[in-house]
Short mmCIF file of C-alpha atoms in Angstrom, two decimals:
data_model
loop_
_atom_site.label_atom_id
_atom_site.label_comp_id
_atom_site.label_asym_id
_atom_site.label_seq_id
_atom_site.Cartn_x
_atom_site.Cartn_y
_atom_site.Cartn_z
CA MET A 1 115.37 59.77 -41.87
CA ASN A 2 113.64 60.36 -38.55
CA ALA A 3 110.92 57.75 -37.98
CA SER A 4 109.17 60.04 -35.50
CA ARG A 5 108.13 62.31 -38.35
CA PHE A 6 105.63 59.97 -39.91
CA THR A 7 103.63 56.78 -39.65
CA ILE A 8 104.03 54.17 -42.40
CA THR A 9 101.38 51.71 -43.52
CA MET A 10 102.65 49.07 -45.96
CA LEU A 11 100.51 47.04 -48.34
CA SER A 12 100.80 43.32 -48.80
CA PRO A 13 102.29 42.23 -52.16
CA LEU A 14 98.94 40.73 -53.11
CA LEU A 15 97.24 44.13 -53.13
CA LEU A 16 99.85 45.54 -55.49
CA ALA A 17 98.71 43.27 -58.30
CA ALA A 18 96.19 45.04 -60.55
CA PRO A 19 94.23 44.32 -63.69
CA ASP A 20 95.04 46.06 -66.92
CA PRO A 21 93.69 48.33 -68.36
CA VAL A 22 92.21 50.75 -65.81
CA HIS A 23 88.45 50.73 -65.50
CA PHE A 24 85.91 51.97 -62.99
CA THR A 25 83.58 49.37 -61.53
CA ASP A 26 80.21 50.29 -60.06
CA ALA A 27 80.71 48.98 -56.52
CA THR A 28 77.69 50.75 -54.99
CA ALA A 29 75.55 47.71 -54.24
CA ALA A 30 78.44 45.46 -53.23
CA ALA A 31 79.70 48.18 -50.86
CA GLY A 32 76.29 48.50 -49.16
CA ILE A 33 75.61 52.09 -50.23
CA LYS A 34 71.83 52.54 -50.32
CA PHE A 35 70.98 56.20 -50.65
CA THR A 36 68.37 58.18 -52.55
CA HIS A 37 68.50 61.97 -52.63
CA ASN A 38 65.33 63.86 -51.71
CA ALA A 39 65.29 67.00 -53.84
CA GLY A 40 62.04 68.08 -52.19
CA ARG A 41 60.17 68.13 -55.46
CA SER A 42 56.63 69.41 -55.18
CA GLY A 43 55.66 69.86 -58.82
CA LYS A 44 56.22 73.61 -58.50
CA LYS A 45 59.65 73.59 -60.22
CA TRP A 46 61.37 75.47 -57.40
CA LEU A 47 65.00 76.37 -58.14
CA PRO A 48 66.67 74.61 -55.15
CA GLU A 49 65.27 71.26 -56.35
CA THR A 50 67.90 71.22 -59.11
CA MET A 51 71.04 72.00 -57.10
CA GLY A 52 72.03 69.23 -54.65
CA PRO A 53 73.52 67.08 -53.41
CA GLY A 54 77.18 67.10 -52.51
CA CYS A 55 79.22 64.26 -51.02
CA ALA A 56 82.46 63.62 -49.15
CA PHE A 57 85.21 61.11 -48.54
CA PHE A 58 86.71 61.62 -45.06
CA ASP A 59 87.79 59.67 -41.99
CA ALA A 60 84.84 60.30 -39.70
CA ASP A 61 85.91 57.94 -36.90
CA GLY A 62 89.69 58.29 -36.98
CA ASP A 63 90.51 54.69 -37.89
CA GLY A 64 92.60 55.60 -40.95
CA TRP A 65 90.00 54.49 -43.52
CA LEU A 66 87.82 56.78 -45.62
CA ASP A 67 84.15 56.94 -44.70
CA ILE A 68 81.40 58.42 -46.87
CA LEU A 69 79.00 61.30 -46.25
CA ILE A 70 76.19 62.14 -48.68
CA VAL A 71 74.17 65.32 -48.19
CA ASN A 72 70.38 65.16 -48.43
CA GLY A 73 67.47 67.53 -48.88
CA LYS A 74 63.99 67.38 -47.45
CA ASP A 75 60.43 67.95 -48.62
CA LEU A 76 59.97 71.66 -49.40
CA ILE A 77 56.25 71.10 -48.84
CA PRO A 78 56.05 68.78 -45.79
CA LYS A 79 54.79 65.27 -46.52
CA GLY A 80 55.59 63.66 -43.20
CA ARG A 81 58.85 62.12 -44.46
CA HIS A 82 62.14 62.34 -42.57
CA THR A 83 65.21 62.40 -44.80
CA THR A 84 68.71 63.20 -43.58
CA ALA A 85 72.31 63.10 -44.72
CA ALA A 86 73.82 59.60 -44.79
CA LEU A 87 77.05 58.62 -43.00
CA TYR A 88 78.64 55.31 -43.98
CA ARG A 89 81.48 53.76 -41.95
CA ASN A 90 84.20 51.93 -43.86
CA ASN A 91 84.40 48.27 -42.80
CA HIS A 92 87.95 47.84 -44.19
CA ASN A 93 86.82 45.09 -46.58
CA GLY A 94 85.23 47.02 -49.44
CA THR A 95 81.89 47.41 -47.65
CA PHE A 96 80.27 50.13 -45.57
CA THR A 97 77.79 50.28 -42.71
CA ASP A 98 75.18 53.03 -42.41
CA ILE A 99 75.84 54.71 -39.05
CA THR A 100 73.73 57.82 -39.66
CA LYS A 101 71.25 57.19 -36.86
CA GLY A 102 72.55 58.71 -33.65
CA SER A 103 75.59 60.24 -35.37
CA GLY A 104 74.39 63.80 -34.85
CA LEU A 105 74.28 64.35 -38.60
CA ASP A 106 70.78 62.86 -38.76
CA ILE A 107 68.88 66.13 -38.63
CA ASP A 108 66.16 67.25 -41.02
CA ILE A 109 67.59 70.09 -43.15
CA TYR A 110 67.57 70.95 -46.84
CA GLY A 111 71.27 70.26 -47.29
CA ILE A 112 73.13 71.09 -50.49
CA GLY A 113 76.91 70.94 -50.06
CA VAL A 114 79.63 69.84 -47.66
CA THR A 115 83.21 70.69 -46.80
CA ILE A 116 85.55 68.95 -44.36
CA GLY A 117 88.26 70.39 -42.10
CA ASP A 118 89.65 70.27 -38.56
CA TYR A 119 88.77 73.81 -37.55
CA ASP A 120 89.81 73.44 -33.89
CA ASN A 121 93.02 71.43 -34.49
CA ASP A 122 91.97 68.56 -32.22
CA GLY A 123 92.92 65.87 -34.73
CA ARG A 124 89.36 65.09 -35.85
CA ASP A 125 87.87 66.41 -39.08
CA ASP A 126 84.70 68.44 -38.68
CA VAL A 127 81.77 68.80 -41.09
CA TYR A 128 80.20 71.94 -42.53
CA ILE A 129 76.97 71.46 -44.49
CA THR A 130 75.48 74.24 -46.58
CA ALA A 131 71.70 74.25 -46.47
CA LEU A 132 68.75 76.24 -47.68
CA GLY A 133 67.50 78.21 -44.69
CA GLY A 134 70.75 78.04 -42.74
CA ASP A 135 74.08 76.20 -42.83
CA HIS A 136 75.28 73.86 -40.06
CA LEU A 137 78.69 73.32 -38.47
CA PHE A 138 79.16 69.90 -36.88
CA HIS A 139 82.02 69.30 -34.47
CA ASN A 140 83.54 65.82 -34.61
CA GLU A 141 83.25 64.35 -31.14
CA GLY A 142 85.06 61.13 -32.09
CA SER A 143 83.97 57.58 -32.94
CA GLY A 144 81.67 58.78 -35.71
CA HIS A 145 79.63 61.16 -33.56
CA PHE A 146 79.05 64.85 -34.27
CA LYS A 147 77.61 67.83 -32.40
CA ASP A 148 75.80 70.72 -34.07
CA VAL A 149 77.72 73.78 -32.86
CA THR A 150 76.43 76.29 -35.41
CA LYS A 151 74.84 78.70 -32.96
CA GLU A 152 77.75 78.93 -30.53
CA SER A 153 80.30 79.19 -33.37
CA GLY A 154 79.01 82.55 -34.55
CA ILE A 155 78.46 81.29 -38.09
CA ALA A 156 75.07 82.48 -39.30
CA ASN A 157 74.84 82.00 -43.05
CA SER A 158 71.15 81.74 -43.90
CA ALA A 159 71.55 82.48 -47.61
CA PHE A 160 71.08 79.98 -50.45
CA ALA A 161 74.55 78.43 -50.12
CA ALA A 162 76.24 75.84 -52.35
CA SER A 163 79.94 75.03 -52.09
CA ALA A 164 82.29 75.93 -49.23
CA THR A 165 85.97 75.54 -48.40
CA TRP A 166 88.24 75.63 -45.38
CA PHE A 167 91.54 77.52 -45.76
CA ASP A 168 93.91 79.53 -43.60
CA TYR A 169 93.85 82.86 -45.40
CA ASP A 170 95.90 84.73 -42.76
CA ARG A 171 98.27 81.81 -42.01
CA ASP A 172 97.67 81.95 -38.26
CA GLY A 173 97.36 78.17 -37.96
CA LYS A 174 93.55 78.12 -37.72
CA LEU A 175 91.22 77.20 -40.57
CA ASP A 176 88.90 79.90 -41.83
CA LEU A 177 85.74 79.27 -43.87
CA PHE A 178 84.55 80.63 -47.21
CA VAL A 179 80.95 79.90 -48.23
CA ALA A 180 79.76 80.37 -51.83
CA ASN A 181 76.22 81.79 -51.82
CA TYR A 182 74.01 81.55 -54.89
CA VAL A 183 70.92 83.75 -55.43
CA GLN A 184 68.11 85.39 -53.49
CA TRP A 185 65.34 82.80 -53.65
CA ASN A 186 62.48 81.81 -51.41
CA GLN A 187 59.08 80.25 -51.98
CA ALA A 188 57.38 83.62 -51.89
CA ASN A 189 59.53 85.21 -54.62
CA ASP A 190 59.64 82.15 -56.90
CA LEU A 191 59.21 83.16 -60.55
CA TRP A 192 57.42 81.49 -63.46
CA CYS A 193 59.67 80.41 -66.30
CA SER A 194 59.00 78.15 -69.28
CA LEU A 195 60.88 76.27 -71.99
CA ASP A 196 57.89 76.06 -74.33
CA GLY A 197 55.78 79.03 -73.26
CA SER A 198 53.01 76.92 -71.76
CA THR A 199 54.38 74.77 -68.91
CA LYS A 200 56.55 75.86 -66.02
CA SER A 201 60.23 74.96 -66.06
CA TYR A 202 63.12 75.73 -63.73
CA CYS A 203 64.29 79.32 -63.98
CA THR A 204 67.90 80.14 -64.73
CA PRO A 205 69.74 82.37 -62.25
CA GLU A 206 69.35 85.43 -64.50
CA SER A 207 65.83 85.64 -63.11
CA TYR A 208 67.02 86.24 -59.55
CA LYS A 209 69.20 88.76 -57.78
CA GLY A 210 72.64 87.67 -56.62
CA THR A 211 73.92 87.62 -53.08
CA SER A 212 77.29 87.96 -51.43
CA SER A 213 79.32 84.96 -50.39
CA LYS A 214 80.74 84.87 -46.86
CA LEU A 215 84.18 84.68 -45.24
CA TYR A 216 84.36 83.61 -41.60
CA HIS A 217 87.59 84.21 -39.70
CA ASN A 218 88.49 81.57 -37.12
CA LEU A 219 89.01 83.31 -33.77
CA GLY A 220 89.90 80.13 -31.91
CA ASN A 221 87.95 78.48 -29.08
CA GLY A 222 85.32 77.39 -31.61
CA LYS A 223 84.35 80.98 -32.49
CA PHE A 224 84.14 82.65 -35.90
CA GLU A 225 83.71 86.25 -37.07
CA ASP A 226 82.09 87.37 -40.33
CA VAL A 227 84.83 89.40 -42.03
CA THR A 228 83.40 89.40 -45.55
CA ALA A 229 83.20 93.15 -45.95
CA LYS A 230 86.43 93.85 -44.06
CA ALA A 231 88.28 91.40 -46.30
CA GLY A 232 86.99 93.01 -49.50
CA LEU A 233 84.90 90.00 -50.52
CA ALA A 234 81.40 91.48 -50.23
CA ASP A 235 79.76 91.34 -53.65
CA PRO A 236 75.93 91.30 -53.85
CA THR A 237 76.00 90.71 -57.61
CA SER A 238 77.67 87.29 -57.39
CA LYS A 239 75.79 84.05 -58.00
CA SER A 240 78.37 81.63 -56.68
CA LEU A 241 78.26 77.84 -56.90
CA GLY A 242 81.89 76.71 -56.71
CA VAL A 243 85.05 77.80 -54.93
CA ALA A 244 88.67 76.71 -55.05
CA VAL A 245 91.72 77.89 -53.16
CA ILE A 246 94.61 78.68 -55.51
CA ASP A 247 97.95 80.38 -54.99
CA PHE A 248 98.02 81.60 -58.58
CA ASN A 249 101.01 83.93 -58.15
CA ASN A 250 103.12 81.53 -56.05
CA ASP A 251 103.64 84.01 -53.23
CA GLY A 252 102.79 81.46 -50.54
CA TRP A 253 99.42 83.03 -49.65
CA PRO A 254 96.10 81.38 -50.56
CA ASP A 255 93.99 83.18 -53.14
CA LEU A 256 90.37 82.35 -54.07
CA PHE A 257 88.69 81.48 -57.34
CA VAL A 258 84.89 81.70 -57.20
CA ALA A 259 82.79 80.13 -59.97
CA ASN A 260 79.68 82.19 -60.70
CA ASP A 261 76.57 81.13 -62.61
CA THR A 262 75.77 83.71 -65.36
CA GLN A 263 77.90 86.32 -63.59
CA PRO A 264 81.65 86.89 -64.08
CA ASN A 265 83.89 84.47 -62.21
CA LYS A 266 86.02 86.07 -59.52
CA LEU A 267 89.72 85.67 -58.75
CA TYR A 268 90.59 87.19 -55.40
CA ARG A 269 94.30 87.84 -54.77
CA ASN A 270 95.36 87.62 -51.14
CA LEU A 271 97.05 90.89 -50.18
CA GLN A 272 98.65 89.27 -47.12
CA ASN A 273 97.03 91.75 -44.74
CA GLY A 274 93.63 90.14 -44.23
CA THR A 275 92.16 91.57 -47.42
CA PHE A 276 91.72 90.46 -51.03
CA LYS A 277 91.72 92.20 -54.41
CA GLU A 278 89.49 90.95 -57.25
CA GLU A 279 91.47 90.37 -60.48
CA GLY A 280 89.32 87.94 -62.48
CA LEU A 281 88.84 90.22 -65.48
CA THR A 282 92.48 91.18 -65.90
CA ALA A 283 93.55 87.55 -65.31
CA GLY A 284 91.27 86.28 -68.08
CA VAL A 285 89.09 83.96 -66.00
CA ALA A 286 85.96 86.11 -65.60
CA PHE A 287 84.33 85.26 -68.95
CA GLY A 288 84.35 82.74 -71.75
CA GLU A 289 86.25 83.38 -74.97
CA ASP A 290 83.25 85.25 -76.36
CA GLY A 291 83.34 87.74 -73.51
CA VAL A 292 80.10 86.43 -72.00
CA ALA A 293 79.73 85.15 -68.44
CA ARG A 294 79.13 81.41 -68.44
CA GLY A 295 77.08 79.16 -66.17
CA ALA A 296 79.97 78.03 -63.98
CA MET A 297 79.36 75.27 -61.43
CA GLY A 298 82.29 73.30 -59.99
CA VAL A 299 86.01 74.03 -60.07
CA ASP A 300 89.34 72.48 -59.19
CA VAL A 301 93.01 73.40 -59.20
CA ALA A 302 96.20 71.49 -60.09
CA ASP A 303 99.61 71.74 -61.70
CA TYR A 304 98.69 69.44 -64.59
CA ASP A 305 101.74 70.16 -66.77
CA ARG A 306 104.55 70.21 -64.18
CA SER A 307 105.10 73.92 -64.72
CA GLY A 308 105.16 74.60 -60.98
CA ARG A 309 102.01 76.71 -61.34
CA GLN A 310 98.41 75.94 -60.40
CA HIS A 311 95.84 75.89 -63.19
CA LEU A 312 92.03 75.86 -63.14
CA VAL A 313 89.34 73.57 -64.53
CA VAL A 314 85.76 74.90 -64.42
CA GLY A 315 82.50 73.07 -65.13
CA ASN A 316 80.01 75.08 -67.17
CA PHE A 317 76.46 74.90 -68.52
CA ALA A 318 75.45 72.95 -71.62
CA ASN A 319 76.64 74.47 -74.93
CA GLN A 320 79.49 76.22 -73.10
CA MET A 321 82.14 73.48 -72.63
CA ILE A 322 84.44 72.95 -69.66
CA GLY A 323 86.99 75.71 -69.07
CA LEU A 324 90.66 74.70 -68.70
CA TYR A 325 92.53 77.82 -67.67
CA HIS A 326 96.30 77.54 -68.00
CA ASN A 327 98.25 79.75 -65.59
CA GLU A 328 100.83 81.56 -67.70
CA GLY A 329 102.80 82.67 -64.64
CA ASN A 330 102.44 86.40 -65.30
CA GLY A 331 99.04 86.93 -63.71
CA LEU A 332 97.23 85.76 -66.86
CA PHE A 333 95.29 82.58 -67.66
CA VAL A 334 94.51 81.15 -71.11
CA ASP A 335 91.55 78.82 -71.67
CA GLU A 336 93.01 75.79 -73.44
CA ALA A 337 89.71 73.87 -73.72
CA PRO A 338 88.45 75.29 -77.05
CA ARG A 339 91.59 73.99 -78.76
CA SER A 340 91.59 70.61 -77.07
CA PRO A 341 89.43 67.47 -76.97
CA ILE A 342 88.17 68.67 -73.57
CA GLY A 343 86.20 71.45 -75.20
CA ARG A 344 84.77 69.33 -78.01
CA SER A 345 83.85 66.43 -75.72
CA SER A 346 82.17 68.57 -73.04
CA LEU A 347 80.31 71.05 -75.24
CA LEU A 348 76.88 69.43 -74.84
CA SER A 349 77.36 68.48 -71.17
CA LEU A 350 76.26 70.43 -68.12
CA THR A 351 79.12 69.85 -65.70
CA PHE A 352 78.68 70.18 -61.94
CA GLY A 353 81.30 68.17 -60.01
CA LEU A 354 84.77 67.88 -61.52
CA PHE A 355 88.31 67.47 -60.32
CA PHE A 356 91.91 66.70 -61.15
CA PHE A 357 93.16 63.29 -59.99
CA ASP A 358 95.77 60.85 -61.26
CA TYR A 359 93.57 57.81 -61.88
CA ASP A 360 96.32 55.69 -63.51
CA LEU A 361 99.17 56.88 -61.24
CA ASP A 362 101.44 57.84 -64.12
CA GLY A 363 102.36 61.13 -62.46
CA PHE A 364 100.10 63.40 -64.53
CA PRO A 365 96.75 64.66 -63.12
CA ASP A 366 93.75 63.59 -65.19
CA ILE A 367 90.28 65.21 -65.20
CA PHE A 368 86.92 63.74 -64.18
CA ALA A 369 83.63 65.54 -64.86
CA ALA A 370 80.21 64.64 -63.40
CA ASN A 371 77.40 65.83 -65.66
CA GLY A 372 73.62 66.18 -65.64
CA HIS A 373 71.09 68.76 -66.77
CA ILE A 374 68.66 70.63 -64.52
CA GLU A 375 65.55 70.29 -66.71
CA GLU A 376 63.99 66.87 -67.35
CA GLN A 377 62.32 68.04 -70.56
CA ILE A 378 65.36 69.75 -72.09
CA GLY A 379 65.42 67.26 -74.99
CA ARG A 380 62.06 68.58 -76.23
CA VAL A 381 63.54 71.99 -77.09
CA GLN A 382 67.22 71.05 -77.52
CA PRO A 383 67.31 67.54 -79.01
CA LYS A 384 71.09 67.24 -78.72
CA ILE A 385 71.00 67.90 -74.96
CA GLN A 386 70.05 65.15 -72.54
CA TYR A 387 68.81 65.29 -68.93
CA GLU A 388 70.90 62.28 -67.90
CA GLU A 389 74.47 62.67 -69.12
CA MET A 390 77.55 60.46 -69.20
CA PRO A 391 80.43 61.19 -66.82
CA LEU A 392 83.58 62.23 -68.67
CA LEU A 393 87.17 61.15 -68.03
CA PHE A 394 90.13 62.84 -69.68
CA HIS A 395 93.55 61.21 -69.59
CA ASN A 396 96.56 63.50 -69.24
CA SER A 397 99.11 62.30 -71.77
CA GLY A 398 101.72 64.88 -70.75
CA GLY A 399 102.67 68.20 -72.26
CA GLY A 400 99.33 69.66 -71.22
CA LYS A 401 97.42 67.33 -73.56
CA PHE A 402 94.22 65.51 -72.57
CA GLN A 403 92.30 62.77 -74.36
CA PRO A 404 88.80 61.46 -73.55
CA VAL A 405 88.65 57.92 -72.15
CA PRO A 406 85.40 55.87 -72.41
CA ALA A 407 85.37 54.73 -68.79
CA PHE A 408 81.66 54.96 -67.93
CA SER A 409 78.52 53.47 -69.48
CA LYS A 410 75.68 54.86 -67.34
CA ALA A 411 74.22 58.33 -67.87
CA LEU A 412 73.42 60.20 -64.64
CA VAL A 413 71.90 63.40 -63.33
CA ALA A 414 75.13 64.01 -61.45
CA ARG A 415 75.87 66.85 -59.05
CA GLY A 416 78.56 66.43 -56.37
CA ALA A 417 81.64 64.28 -56.96
CA ALA A 418 84.65 63.38 -54.84
CA TYR A 419 87.69 61.09 -54.97
CA GLY A 420 89.58 59.00 -52.44
CA ASP A 421 91.20 55.59 -51.95
CA PHE A 422 88.43 53.89 -49.96
CA ASP A 423 89.83 50.34 -50.31
CA HIS A 424 93.49 51.09 -49.52
CA ASP A 425 94.82 49.68 -52.79
CA GLY A 426 96.66 52.87 -53.74
CA ASP A 427 94.53 54.12 -56.61
CA LEU A 428 91.76 56.70 -56.42
CA ASP A 429 88.08 55.81 -56.45
CA ILE A 430 85.10 58.06 -57.28
CA LEU A 431 81.94 58.97 -55.36
CA ILE A 432 79.07 60.62 -57.29
CA ALA A 433 75.84 62.03 -55.87
CA THR A 434 72.90 62.45 -58.23
CA ASN A 435 69.96 64.82 -58.04
CA ASN A 436 66.76 63.20 -56.78
CA GLY A 437 68.40 59.81 -57.28
CA PRO A 438 70.98 57.39 -55.90
CA ALA A 439 74.64 57.87 -55.08
CA TYR A 440 77.29 55.83 -56.90
CA LEU A 441 80.61 54.46 -55.72
CA TYR A 442 83.00 53.62 -58.55
CA ARG A 443 86.01 51.50 -57.63
CA ASN A 444 89.21 52.08 -59.58
CA ASP A 445 90.38 48.70 -60.85
CA GLY A 446 93.81 48.76 -62.42
CA GLY A 447 95.07 52.21 -61.54
CA ASN A 448 97.68 50.74 -59.19
CA LYS A 449 99.57 48.95 -61.94
CA ASN A 450 101.86 51.96 -61.51
CA HIS A 451 103.60 52.87 -58.26
CA TRP A 452 102.32 55.53 -55.91
CA LEU A 453 102.80 57.41 -52.66
CA GLN A 454 100.03 58.75 -50.41
CA LEU A 455 100.78 61.57 -47.97
CA ARG A 456 98.52 62.75 -45.18
CA LEU A 457 99.87 65.84 -43.41
CA SER A 458 99.54 66.65 -39.72
CA GLY A 459 100.34 70.24 -38.86
CA THR A 460 101.69 71.43 -35.53
CA LYS A 461 102.45 75.10 -36.12
CA SER A 462 100.27 75.05 -39.24
CA ASN A 463 96.64 73.93 -39.16
CA ARG A 464 96.28 70.27 -38.20
CA ASP A 465 95.13 69.13 -41.69
CA GLY A 466 98.08 70.84 -43.38
CA ILE A 467 95.68 72.67 -45.69
CA GLY A 468 97.72 75.05 -47.82
CA ALA A 469 100.92 72.99 -47.63
CA VAL A 470 102.78 72.64 -50.94
CA VAL A 471 104.16 69.14 -51.49
CA ARG A 472 106.69 68.27 -54.19
CA VAL A 473 107.50 64.71 -55.16
CA GLY A 474 110.14 64.74 -57.85
CA ASN A 475 108.93 67.23 -60.44
CA GLN A 476 105.29 66.96 -59.36
CA MET A 477 103.59 69.53 -57.15
CA GLN A 478 100.31 69.28 -55.22
CA VAL A 479 98.71 71.49 -52.57
CA VAL A 480 96.57 70.19 -49.71
CA HIS A 481 93.17 71.78 -50.22
CA SER A 482 89.58 71.35 -49.10
CA GLY A 483 86.47 72.18 -51.10
CA SER A 484 86.73 72.29 -54.92
CA SER A 485 84.61 70.11 -57.22
CA TYR A 486 80.94 71.06 -56.65
CA CYS A 487 79.49 71.05 -53.13
CA SER A 488 81.81 68.15 -52.23
CA ALA A 489 84.96 67.18 -50.36
CA SER A 490 87.64 64.75 -51.53
CA ASP A 491 90.23 63.04 -49.35
CA LEU A 492 92.67 65.55 -47.85
CA ALA A 493 95.54 63.10 -48.34
CA LEU A 494 97.62 63.63 -51.47
CA THR A 495 98.17 60.73 -53.86
CA PHE A 496 101.20 60.95 -56.15
CA GLY A 497 101.52 58.61 -59.10
CA LEU A 498 105.11 57.45 -59.53
CA GLY A 499 104.83 55.44 -62.74
CA ASN A 500 107.72 52.96 -62.81
CA GLU A 501 109.65 54.68 -60.02
CA THR A 502 110.04 52.65 -56.83
CA THR A 503 111.40 55.45 -54.63
CA ALA A 504 110.69 59.15 -54.31
CA SER A 505 112.00 62.30 -52.67
CA VAL A 506 109.49 64.49 -50.86
CA GLU A 507 109.66 68.19 -50.05
CA ILE A 508 106.98 69.97 -48.01
CA GLN A 509 106.49 73.71 -47.66
CA TRP A 510 104.15 74.15 -44.70
CA PRO A 511 101.92 77.25 -44.35
CA SER A 512 103.96 78.16 -41.27
CA GLY A 513 107.05 78.53 -43.48
CA ILE A 514 108.70 75.34 -42.27
CA HIS A 515 110.42 73.17 -44.90
CA GLN A 516 110.75 69.41 -44.62
CA LYS A 517 112.60 67.04 -46.91
CA MET A 518 112.63 63.25 -47.07
CA SER A 519 114.64 61.24 -49.55
CA ASN A 520 114.51 57.69 -50.91
CA MET A 521 110.97 57.04 -49.73
CA LYS A 522 109.76 53.63 -50.86
CA ALA A 523 106.78 53.57 -53.20
CA ASP A 524 103.38 51.97 -52.56
CA GLN A 525 102.85 53.16 -48.99
CA ARG A 526 100.80 55.66 -47.04
CA LEU A 527 102.64 58.17 -44.87
CA THR A 528 101.32 60.46 -42.18
CA VAL A 529 103.85 63.29 -42.03
CA GLN A 530 103.97 65.52 -38.98
CA GLU A 531 105.22 69.08 -39.22
CA GLN A 532 108.62 69.43 -37.51
#
């Protein structure tokens, strides 16, 4: 074992002790997180007011601890207020300090989503914020400071954007950017819709025309080129809210799943020549079981059954249930949710942020869903549907089976959600951003009763974040990926639950084609692995 390949951070024995059973503790106030989202509400029921915000766990200042970024909106009709995104620095003791002022992220925009990635391979993760009226790319200058480089980068997405993801679609070692754009809306073309025929309500996306998402190719030197049409991704009918990178055919090239709201979902196969082919319909992921396009929001990808294939989980509108698409390995997916507790438990929920994560570190990815309706008065016309909804947690019991776990007691109007180990105790915590309300930090207490291994990759020939790398620990498989969930970014490090195992073997397939193997790695440590 060559020590030059990675950096090891050990935990003290005291931190390995954990309560039992696992529960999530609202640590927001104790951590010093004081944030309220400004949806820009004006009483006019404008569509963008319902969509944000996203949030992110990432190491903004390079000290090895996860910081927090929460996206914010602004007044759509100016009221003299100044509201910006919030950046919180991790103090290494369970608390955070607001360092927004002077960070460069403190600009007045109507932000919606965020994705994190080191696009220039300088070792610092950069920030891309989607925003109504124009997205922004912020270069990480170090020490928690950022520079808005949107104009000089060549990125000019002024559409109504939601989620975004960094990925290296041509495997040239530089991160490219996909941005999911929603519908054609502005204040002038806003439409009048109603739940009861007399008062205005928020319109559904059927009322508006779609718009194409965007793919930006990284040219190097901080420059990007819009290659959407050239890559075969231009689609003006799409109404996209979520995006996940998935290698669904295991050919080593990143494909794209795009979650569309009331339009068919898209599955773009990477043809390995800079172009993509849409195969959502033939793959079985375009529609629900009834053949109707659903209101898809967030999405994530994982090998939840140790089949060696990546599967999909998709958050949908109320009365539609979450979609759990099992990858059959032959180009086809089967939605397992209608026959599982996931479908029954999520039927009445409107799910935005959701993700796979192993909250109890038993080696099987579980599912978290952040829920909340868009219309405050929905209960008047649909008494079984609530505006504020409970988050859902599904425990993976193995064999592809999931069971609901009553882990939360507070109903929220949730939107973005992300996971990461902010307190360095080995288990994964949850960050939730709510619409026109506060953000919540839930600390995982008890997940680390099982053993674990956290891996952060550092590419040399591949992109610096190792995005796209396939990592196998025993019979588990994870892929380093940005984006996913809804408008949010989780920690780029991979956390593997080891159960009772105290050692593990690790195999990494880098995007460059390089293989690395490490054997007899001790459990309960964080490794930074450099590509060799």
